[in-house]
Short mmCIF file of C-alpha atoms in Angstrom, two decimals:
data_model
loop_
_atom_site.label_atom_id
_atom_site.label_comp_id
_atom_site.label_asym_id
_atom_site.label_seq_id
_atom_site.Cartn_x
_atom_site.Cartn_y
_atom_site.Cartn_z
CA MET C 943 72.84 -18.37 -60.64
CA LEU C 944 73.14 -22.01 -61.46
CA HIS C 945 76.23 -23.69 -62.84
CA ASN C 946 76.08 -24.73 -66.49
CA ILE C 947 78.97 -26.32 -68.39
CA ASP C 948 80.15 -23.67 -70.86
CA VAL C 949 81.85 -25.01 -73.91
CA ILE C 950 83.95 -22.50 -75.71
CA SER C 951 84.82 -23.38 -79.23
CA SER C 952 87.35 -21.68 -81.45
CA ASN C 953 86.03 -19.25 -84.08
CA MET C 954 86.46 -19.84 -87.74
CA ALA C 955 89.16 -17.73 -89.30
CA ALA C 956 88.19 -14.80 -91.48
CA PRO C 957 88.03 -15.54 -95.28
CA VAL C 958 91.13 -14.41 -97.22
CA ASN C 959 90.68 -12.64 -100.58
CA SER C 960 92.43 -14.84 -103.18
CA VAL C 961 91.97 -12.54 -106.21
CA GLY C 962 95.14 -12.11 -108.15
CA LYS C 963 96.88 -15.13 -106.58
CA THR C 964 98.08 -18.31 -108.36
CA SER C 965 96.40 -21.59 -107.91
CA ALA C 966 99.29 -22.74 -105.65
CA ASP C 967 98.86 -19.70 -103.48
CA ARG C 968 95.13 -20.24 -103.25
CA LEU C 969 95.62 -23.85 -102.31
CA GLN C 970 98.04 -22.74 -99.62
CA VAL C 971 95.62 -20.18 -98.27
CA ASN C 972 92.74 -22.70 -98.22
CA CYS C 973 94.90 -25.24 -96.30
CA THR C 974 95.88 -22.78 -93.58
CA SER C 975 92.88 -20.44 -93.18
CA PHE C 976 90.54 -23.03 -91.85
CA GLN C 977 91.11 -24.82 -88.58
CA LYS C 978 89.45 -27.86 -87.11
CA LYS C 979 86.60 -26.97 -84.71
CA THR C 980 87.61 -28.30 -81.34
CA ARG C 981 86.39 -27.83 -77.78
CA SER C 982 88.49 -26.16 -75.09
CA LYS C 983 89.37 -28.12 -72.07
CA LEU C 984 86.71 -27.87 -69.41
CA ILE C 985 87.47 -27.33 -65.73
CA SER C 986 87.51 -30.86 -64.35
CA ILE C 987 85.97 -31.23 -60.91
CA PRO C 988 86.21 -34.76 -59.45
CA GLY C 989 82.82 -36.42 -58.74
CA THR C 990 80.75 -34.24 -61.04
CA ARG C 991 79.30 -34.56 -64.53
CA PRO C 992 77.07 -32.39 -66.72
CA SER C 993 73.40 -33.20 -66.98
CA VAL C 994 72.33 -34.54 -70.45
CA GLN C 995 68.92 -32.80 -70.03
CA ASN C 996 69.84 -29.20 -69.16
CA GLY C 997 73.67 -28.95 -68.96
CA GLN C 998 73.55 -28.61 -65.17
CA LEU C 999 76.51 -29.63 -63.12
CA LEU C 1000 75.59 -32.69 -61.09
CA VAL C 1001 76.93 -34.62 -58.14
CA SER C 1002 75.89 -38.04 -56.86
CA THR C 1003 73.95 -38.51 -53.63
CA GLY C 1004 75.67 -41.80 -52.96
CA VAL C 1005 72.43 -43.78 -53.68
CA THR C 1006 72.21 -44.74 -57.35
CA SER C 1007 68.46 -45.12 -57.40
CA LEU C 1008 67.97 -41.75 -55.78
CA ASP C 1009 70.23 -40.21 -58.45
CA TYR C 1010 67.90 -41.74 -61.04
CA LEU C 1011 64.84 -40.16 -59.39
CA LEU C 1012 66.53 -36.72 -59.35
CA GLY C 1013 67.25 -36.74 -63.05
CA GLY C 1014 70.78 -38.10 -62.94
CA GLY C 1015 72.04 -36.57 -59.72
CA LEU C 1016 71.79 -33.60 -57.41
CA ALA C 1017 72.43 -30.30 -59.11
CA VAL C 1018 75.15 -28.08 -57.71
CA GLY C 1019 73.69 -24.98 -56.12
CA THR C 1020 70.46 -26.68 -55.04
CA VAL C 1021 68.94 -27.96 -51.77
CA LEU C 1022 67.57 -31.45 -51.24
CA LEU C 1023 64.97 -31.74 -48.44
CA ILE C 1024 64.40 -35.10 -46.79
CA GLU C 1025 61.38 -35.49 -44.62
CA GLU C 1026 62.54 -37.78 -41.91
CA ASP C 1027 60.91 -41.06 -40.97
CA ARG C 1028 59.53 -41.36 -37.47
CA PHE C 1029 62.66 -43.00 -36.00
CA ASP C 1030 65.18 -40.95 -38.14
CA SER C 1031 66.87 -44.21 -39.25
CA TYR C 1032 66.70 -44.12 -43.03
CA SER C 1033 66.89 -40.31 -43.50
CA ARG C 1034 70.03 -40.36 -41.42
CA MET C 1035 71.39 -43.14 -43.57
CA ILE C 1036 70.80 -41.18 -46.77
CA LEU C 1037 72.65 -38.19 -45.23
CA LYS C 1038 75.64 -40.49 -44.46
CA TYR C 1039 75.52 -41.79 -48.07
CA PHE C 1040 75.72 -38.24 -49.27
CA LEU C 1041 78.65 -37.41 -47.00
CA ALA C 1042 80.42 -40.64 -47.75
CA GLU C 1043 80.26 -39.86 -51.50
CA GLY C 1044 81.89 -36.53 -50.83
CA VAL C 1045 84.77 -38.20 -48.94
CA VAL C 1046 85.46 -40.63 -51.77
CA CYS C 1047 85.30 -37.85 -54.37
CA ARG C 1048 87.60 -35.64 -52.30
CA HIS C 1049 85.01 -32.95 -51.87
CA GLU C 1050 84.89 -30.86 -48.72
CA LEU C 1051 82.17 -31.32 -46.14
CA PHE C 1052 80.19 -29.07 -43.89
CA VAL C 1053 78.18 -30.99 -41.23
CA ALA C 1054 75.81 -29.19 -38.85
CA THR C 1055 74.02 -30.97 -35.97
CA ALA C 1056 72.26 -30.01 -32.74
CA GLN C 1057 72.15 -33.24 -30.79
CA ASP C 1058 74.95 -35.60 -31.90
CA ASN C 1059 78.42 -34.26 -32.40
CA PRO C 1060 79.25 -34.11 -36.18
CA ASP C 1061 82.20 -36.42 -35.59
CA GLU C 1062 79.69 -39.19 -34.54
CA ILE C 1063 77.99 -38.96 -37.89
CA LEU C 1064 81.31 -39.01 -39.69
CA GLN C 1065 82.42 -42.11 -37.80
CA GLU C 1066 79.27 -43.93 -39.02
CA LEU C 1067 79.92 -43.33 -42.78
CA PRO C 1068 79.50 -46.56 -44.82
CA ALA C 1069 82.54 -48.13 -46.35
CA PRO C 1070 83.01 -47.86 -50.14
CA ILE C 1071 83.00 -51.01 -52.23
CA LEU C 1072 86.20 -51.18 -54.26
CA ASP C 1073 85.87 -51.67 -58.03
CA ASP C 1074 88.61 -54.25 -58.25
CA VAL C 1075 86.65 -56.77 -56.13
CA ALA C 1076 85.53 -59.52 -58.41
CA VAL C 1077 81.69 -60.05 -58.43
CA PRO C 1078 80.90 -63.80 -58.20
CA LYS C 1079 78.83 -65.00 -61.13
CA PRO C 1080 76.03 -67.49 -60.48
CA VAL C 1081 77.03 -71.02 -61.26
CA GLU C 1082 74.87 -72.62 -64.00
CA GLN C 1083 73.40 -75.90 -62.97
CA PRO C 1084 74.39 -78.80 -65.27
CA ARG C 1085 71.56 -80.13 -67.39
CA LEU C 1086 70.55 -83.67 -66.80
CA THR C 1087 71.27 -86.02 -69.73
CA GLY C 1088 68.22 -87.27 -71.46
CA GLU C 1089 66.02 -84.38 -70.29
CA PRO C 1090 64.39 -82.61 -73.26
CA GLN C 1091 64.95 -78.89 -73.71
CA ASP C 1092 61.22 -78.31 -74.26
CA SER C 1093 60.26 -79.67 -70.87
CA LEU C 1094 62.79 -77.39 -69.20
CA ASP C 1095 61.37 -74.33 -70.96
CA ALA C 1096 57.83 -75.40 -70.13
CA MET C 1097 58.58 -75.75 -66.45
CA LYS C 1098 59.83 -72.21 -66.03
CA ILE C 1099 56.43 -70.70 -65.33
CA ALA C 1100 52.77 -71.71 -65.25
CA TRP C 1101 50.72 -71.04 -68.42
CA ARG C 1102 48.45 -68.57 -66.62
CA TYR C 1103 51.44 -66.20 -65.88
CA GLN C 1104 53.23 -66.37 -69.16
CA ASN C 1105 51.52 -63.35 -70.69
CA LEU C 1106 51.87 -61.09 -67.67
CA PRO C 1107 54.25 -58.12 -68.31
CA LYS C 1108 57.56 -58.28 -66.52
CA VAL C 1109 57.93 -55.47 -63.91
CA GLN C 1110 61.34 -53.79 -63.78
CA SER C 1111 61.49 -52.75 -60.12
CA ALA C 1112 65.11 -51.54 -60.01
CA LEU C 1113 65.86 -47.84 -60.67
CA ALA C 1114 69.03 -47.34 -62.50
CA SER C 1115 70.42 -45.52 -65.52
CA SER C 1116 72.55 -46.94 -68.34
CA SER C 1117 75.65 -44.96 -67.28
CA ARG C 1118 77.11 -45.41 -63.79
CA PHE C 1119 77.49 -42.34 -61.68
CA GLY C 1120 78.83 -42.42 -58.07
CA HIS C 1121 80.08 -45.25 -55.91
CA TYR C 1122 78.63 -48.16 -54.04
CA TYR C 1123 78.85 -48.53 -50.29
CA ASP C 1124 78.56 -51.30 -47.72
CA VAL C 1125 76.34 -50.25 -44.81
CA SER C 1126 77.43 -53.21 -42.77
CA LYS C 1127 80.91 -51.72 -42.52
CA THR C 1128 82.20 -48.32 -41.55
CA MET C 1129 84.69 -46.26 -43.58
CA GLU C 1130 88.37 -46.64 -42.69
CA VAL C 1131 89.83 -43.90 -40.64
CA GLU C 1132 92.54 -43.09 -43.10
CA ILE C 1133 90.03 -42.47 -45.94
CA ARG C 1134 87.77 -40.42 -43.65
CA GLN C 1135 90.57 -38.22 -42.36
CA ALA C 1136 91.76 -37.50 -45.87
CA ALA C 1137 88.73 -35.32 -46.56
CA LYS C 1138 88.50 -31.84 -45.26
CA CYS C 1139 85.42 -31.33 -43.06
CA HIS C 1140 83.99 -28.27 -41.42
CA ARG C 1141 81.84 -28.87 -38.33
CA PHE C 1142 79.03 -26.86 -36.72
CA TYR C 1143 77.86 -28.14 -33.40
CA LEU C 1144 75.07 -25.97 -32.01
CA PRO C 1145 76.02 -26.14 -28.31
CA ASP C 1146 79.42 -24.76 -29.13
CA HIS C 1147 77.98 -21.61 -30.61
CA ILE C 1148 74.65 -20.85 -28.88
CA THR C 1149 73.72 -21.39 -25.21
CA PRO C 1150 70.23 -22.83 -24.79
CA SER C 1151 69.41 -20.41 -22.01
CA SER C 1152 69.53 -17.37 -24.34
CA ALA C 1153 66.23 -15.64 -24.93
CA ALA C 1154 66.55 -15.49 -28.70
CA HIS C 1155 67.87 -19.04 -29.05
CA ARG C 1156 65.44 -19.93 -31.85
CA VAL C 1157 66.48 -17.03 -34.12
CA GLU C 1158 70.20 -17.06 -33.23
CA SER C 1159 70.69 -20.74 -34.01
CA TYR C 1160 69.83 -20.42 -37.64
CA SER C 1161 71.60 -17.04 -38.08
CA ALA C 1162 74.79 -18.45 -36.52
CA LEU C 1163 74.60 -21.55 -38.83
CA LEU C 1164 74.10 -19.38 -41.90
CA LYS C 1165 76.96 -17.10 -40.90
CA SER C 1166 79.32 -20.05 -40.31
CA LEU C 1167 78.51 -21.56 -43.70
CA GLN C 1168 78.95 -18.28 -45.43
CA GLU C 1169 82.34 -17.83 -43.86
CA VAL C 1170 83.47 -21.31 -45.04
CA ILE C 1171 82.30 -20.62 -48.58
CA HIS C 1172 84.17 -17.32 -48.82
CA ARG C 1173 87.31 -18.52 -46.98
CA GLU C 1174 87.71 -21.69 -48.87
CA GLY C 1175 86.97 -20.20 -52.29
CA PHE C 1176 83.72 -21.88 -53.19
CA ASP C 1177 82.04 -18.67 -54.24
CA LEU C 1178 82.15 -17.67 -57.92
CA VAL C 1179 84.21 -14.53 -57.17
CA THR C 1180 87.28 -16.79 -56.82
CA PRO C 1181 89.66 -16.58 -59.77
CA MET C 1182 89.35 -19.37 -62.19
CA SER C 1183 93.08 -20.09 -61.97
CA LYS C 1184 92.53 -21.75 -58.62
CA SER C 1185 91.61 -25.36 -58.68
CA ARG C 1186 87.93 -25.86 -58.08
CA ASN C 1187 86.08 -28.18 -55.73
CA ILE C 1188 82.60 -28.88 -54.41
CA LEU C 1189 81.32 -28.23 -50.87
CA ARG C 1190 78.79 -30.69 -49.61
CA VAL C 1191 76.58 -29.36 -46.86
CA GLY C 1192 74.72 -31.76 -44.55
CA LEU C 1193 72.20 -30.19 -42.07
CA HIS C 1194 70.64 -32.72 -39.76
CA SER C 1195 67.08 -32.47 -38.26
CA LEU C 1196 66.44 -28.82 -38.80
CA GLY C 1197 63.14 -27.53 -37.33
CA SER C 1198 63.30 -29.80 -34.34
CA ALA C 1199 63.32 -28.68 -30.70
CA LEU C 1200 66.99 -29.44 -30.52
CA TRP C 1201 67.60 -26.35 -32.63
CA GLY C 1202 65.49 -24.32 -30.28
CA ASP C 1203 62.68 -24.25 -32.80
CA ASP C 1204 58.97 -24.44 -31.69
CA LEU C 1205 57.58 -25.71 -35.04
CA CYS C 1206 57.20 -29.26 -33.58
CA CYS C 1207 55.86 -28.12 -30.23
CA HIS C 1208 52.90 -25.79 -30.99
CA ASP C 1209 50.10 -25.67 -33.51
CA LYS C 1210 50.83 -21.93 -33.99
CA PRO C 1211 54.54 -21.41 -33.37
CA ARG C 1212 55.72 -17.95 -32.41
CA HIS C 1213 58.80 -18.11 -34.62
CA SER C 1214 57.24 -19.78 -37.61
CA HIS C 1215 59.40 -17.70 -40.01
CA ALA C 1216 62.73 -18.56 -38.54
CA LEU C 1217 63.30 -21.72 -40.53
CA THR C 1218 61.76 -20.36 -43.78
CA THR C 1219 64.05 -17.23 -43.58
CA PHE C 1220 67.08 -19.49 -43.06
CA LEU C 1221 66.13 -21.65 -46.12
CA TYR C 1222 65.65 -18.61 -48.26
CA GLY C 1223 69.15 -17.32 -47.32
CA LEU C 1224 70.65 -20.81 -47.72
CA ARG C 1225 69.36 -21.22 -51.23
CA ALA C 1226 70.55 -17.77 -52.23
CA LEU C 1227 73.98 -18.61 -50.85
CA LEU C 1228 74.22 -21.88 -52.70
CA ARG C 1229 73.12 -20.32 -55.95
CA SER C 1230 76.28 -18.23 -56.09
CA SER C 1231 78.73 -20.94 -55.03
CA LEU C 1232 79.88 -24.47 -55.87
CA SER C 1233 78.02 -25.98 -53.04
CA VAL C 1234 75.15 -28.46 -52.64
CA ALA C 1235 73.06 -29.16 -49.50
CA VAL C 1236 70.98 -31.98 -48.01
CA VAL C 1237 68.61 -31.04 -45.22
CA THR C 1238 66.62 -33.44 -43.04
CA LEU C 1239 63.47 -32.27 -41.29
CA PRO C 1240 61.08 -34.04 -38.92
CA SER C 1241 57.97 -33.19 -40.94
CA HIS C 1242 55.74 -35.60 -39.04
CA LEU C 1243 56.01 -33.42 -35.98
CA ILE C 1244 55.02 -30.19 -37.69
CA GLN C 1245 51.28 -29.50 -37.26
CA ASP C 1246 50.96 -26.58 -39.66
CA ARG C 1247 50.61 -28.09 -43.14
CA ALA C 1248 50.65 -24.71 -44.80
CA LEU C 1249 53.97 -23.92 -43.18
CA MET C 1250 55.36 -27.30 -44.29
CA GLY C 1251 54.25 -26.46 -47.78
CA ASN C 1252 56.25 -23.21 -47.67
CA ILE C 1253 59.30 -25.11 -46.41
CA THR C 1254 59.04 -27.52 -49.33
CA ARG C 1255 58.77 -24.85 -51.84
CA LEU C 1256 61.85 -23.08 -50.61
CA CYS C 1257 63.88 -26.27 -51.48
CA ASP C 1258 64.64 -27.46 -54.99
CA ASN C 1259 64.17 -31.21 -54.37
CA ALA C 1260 62.01 -32.73 -51.71
CA ILE C 1261 61.36 -36.38 -50.77
CA ALA C 1262 59.58 -37.98 -47.84
CA LEU C 1263 60.28 -41.32 -46.10
CA GLU C 1264 57.60 -43.41 -44.45
CA SER C 1265 59.03 -46.30 -42.46
CA PHE C 1266 57.04 -49.42 -41.78
CA LYS C 1267 58.66 -49.82 -38.37
CA GLY C 1268 56.08 -49.87 -35.67
CA SER C 1269 53.06 -49.76 -38.05
CA GLU C 1270 50.59 -52.29 -39.40
CA ARG C 1271 52.37 -52.40 -42.71
CA GLU C 1272 55.36 -54.02 -41.08
CA THR C 1273 53.44 -57.31 -40.79
CA ASN C 1274 51.42 -56.93 -44.00
CA PRO C 1275 52.46 -59.57 -46.53
CA LEU C 1276 52.02 -56.94 -49.32
CA TYR C 1277 55.09 -55.09 -48.05
CA LYS C 1278 57.17 -58.00 -46.83
CA ASP C 1279 59.99 -57.18 -49.27
CA TYR C 1280 60.25 -53.47 -48.27
CA HIS C 1281 61.05 -51.36 -45.27
CA GLY C 1282 59.10 -48.24 -46.16
CA LEU C 1283 57.62 -45.96 -48.87
CA LEU C 1284 59.20 -42.98 -50.57
CA TYR C 1285 57.28 -40.00 -51.82
CA VAL C 1286 58.67 -37.42 -54.29
CA ARG C 1287 57.29 -34.09 -53.14
CA GLN C 1288 59.08 -31.81 -55.43
CA VAL C 1289 61.53 -31.90 -58.28
CA PRO C 1290 63.37 -28.83 -59.68
CA HIS C 1291 62.87 -27.14 -63.08
CA LEU C 1292 66.39 -25.94 -63.81
CA ASN C 1293 67.15 -24.07 -67.05
CA CYS C 1294 63.76 -25.22 -68.45
CA LEU C 1295 60.01 -24.35 -68.19
CA ALA C 1296 58.72 -27.79 -67.20
CA ARG C 1297 59.73 -30.19 -64.50
CA GLN C 1298 60.81 -33.73 -65.42
CA LEU C 1299 58.56 -35.87 -63.25
CA PRO C 1300 59.51 -39.48 -62.29
CA ASP C 1301 57.87 -42.13 -64.48
CA HIS C 1302 56.58 -43.93 -61.42
CA LYS C 1303 55.00 -42.55 -58.28
CA ASP C 1304 54.63 -45.75 -56.26
CA LEU C 1305 58.14 -46.04 -54.76
CA ALA C 1306 59.44 -48.07 -51.89
CA PHE C 1307 62.81 -48.53 -50.24
CA LYS C 1308 64.49 -51.47 -48.55
CA LEU C 1309 67.67 -51.99 -46.66
CA LYS C 1310 69.52 -55.09 -47.69
CA ARG C 1311 72.30 -56.62 -45.76
CA LYS C 1312 74.82 -54.27 -47.31
CA GLN C 1313 72.95 -51.67 -49.47
CA PHE C 1314 70.14 -49.18 -49.38
CA THR C 1315 68.00 -49.21 -52.52
CA ILE C 1316 64.85 -47.47 -53.87
CA GLU C 1317 62.61 -49.57 -56.16
CA ARG C 1318 59.23 -49.39 -57.89
CA LEU C 1319 56.42 -50.80 -55.77
CA HIS C 1320 54.44 -53.47 -57.43
CA LEU C 1321 52.12 -56.33 -56.37
CA PRO C 1322 53.16 -59.99 -56.77
CA PRO C 1323 50.80 -61.98 -59.12
CA ASP C 1324 49.04 -63.92 -56.28
CA LEU C 1325 48.41 -60.86 -54.17
CA SER C 1326 47.22 -58.85 -57.12
CA GLU C 1327 44.70 -61.49 -58.02
CA THR C 1328 43.44 -61.73 -54.43
CA VAL C 1329 43.17 -57.92 -54.26
CA SER C 1330 41.23 -57.73 -57.56
CA ARG C 1331 38.76 -60.42 -56.37
CA VAL C 1332 38.16 -58.52 -53.13
CA SER C 1333 37.69 -55.30 -55.06
CA ARG C 1334 34.93 -56.99 -57.15
CA GLY C 1335 32.97 -57.70 -54.05
CA GLU C 1336 33.63 -61.43 -53.62
CA PRO C 1337 33.86 -62.74 -50.04
CA VAL C 1338 37.22 -62.94 -48.49
CA GLY C 1339 36.84 -66.67 -47.94
CA VAL C 1340 36.10 -67.31 -51.63
CA ALA C 1341 39.04 -65.08 -52.61
CA SER C 1342 41.42 -66.88 -50.28
CA ALA C 1343 40.08 -70.30 -51.44
CA CYS C 1344 40.59 -69.27 -55.10
CA GLY C 1345 44.06 -68.02 -54.24
CA SER C 1346 44.99 -71.26 -52.52
CA SER C 1347 43.61 -73.27 -55.38
CA ALA C 1348 45.46 -71.09 -57.83
CA SER C 1349 48.67 -71.50 -55.94
CA GLY C 1350 48.11 -75.27 -56.03
CA THR C 1351 47.44 -75.37 -59.77
CA LYS C 1352 50.48 -73.19 -60.32
CA ASN C 1353 52.72 -76.21 -59.56
CA LEU C 1354 50.59 -78.52 -61.66
CA ASP C 1355 49.85 -76.59 -64.91
CA PHE C 1356 53.00 -76.60 -67.06
#
């Protein structure tokens, strides 16, 4: 059961029979029998808002552009699957964004890992950017005296590029949701310790030498999460008088050999249903609680594509990250402004029959000095012209010569 925002309005009073009453009595009855239609106060949970599309309760992932792709945020009671990049750099960063947003919103955390201790991930959370910090505005250059305005307008761009449509690469909504973070700094200890965090470190629960290590690791994780949800009152059975909160669940690198799983080691794994069974139980547990989960998975190591498809369908949202690190695209001038590509594998259809697909499928991400962003991938004008000439069958030398001449005339034609 998903969590909608129920608005309860007061009912209109029953009509009163005014036969046999004076006009003054009827006027008094009309003034007192009808009440203004108002909305009752909703249960306020910090860091949440209702979706304008389906009324679903949403939380922020910590990445504003990712919230935009997911339809405004991550719905409570759902699972977001992140297919890791090869070096687990950017998928781990998105997970830390998700946990950092929970710390700032005073949500409770549940972090489960098999290799690194959960405290190591919590110590790497990015620092939030305070709202009261003034943003410096660009200084406008003074105009030279005697320089006509028409010449300044004409020198903005060459005539051959004036009619090209402007590409809006940034992904953002009109209303702000969530916070901004500085990845060059770590969160202060006082802020991090103020949040309540539940940890699950696999070596503390399962010994690697056990025969049924693959099956016991996921069952122990699901049991531990279920105990936290019931003990802390995140299930819907808890009385409404108690103050509500959100539990953010972060599960790092499920399906890897560190969890004792053989999905990444064999073409035909013996325990291929261990992870799918866990995801089925996880989604059922989140549906009946005020919880939301982000799961990372090394999909590039899983050989069975059919099994990977089943894992994706058992999650509500699914995205994949492809890093340029160590590949030919890292030195390709076409992708010089980006660090990788992002693919939307699956979007949920909550309380509706049709999914709301993103308006753009060509997406890329980049890590700036302080911020991780997702943008629309588009070709610059020069590269797009070169590619179009090559696609028409012209020799590469002719295309490059035309490109060089075009770049030269761009500075002359005003």
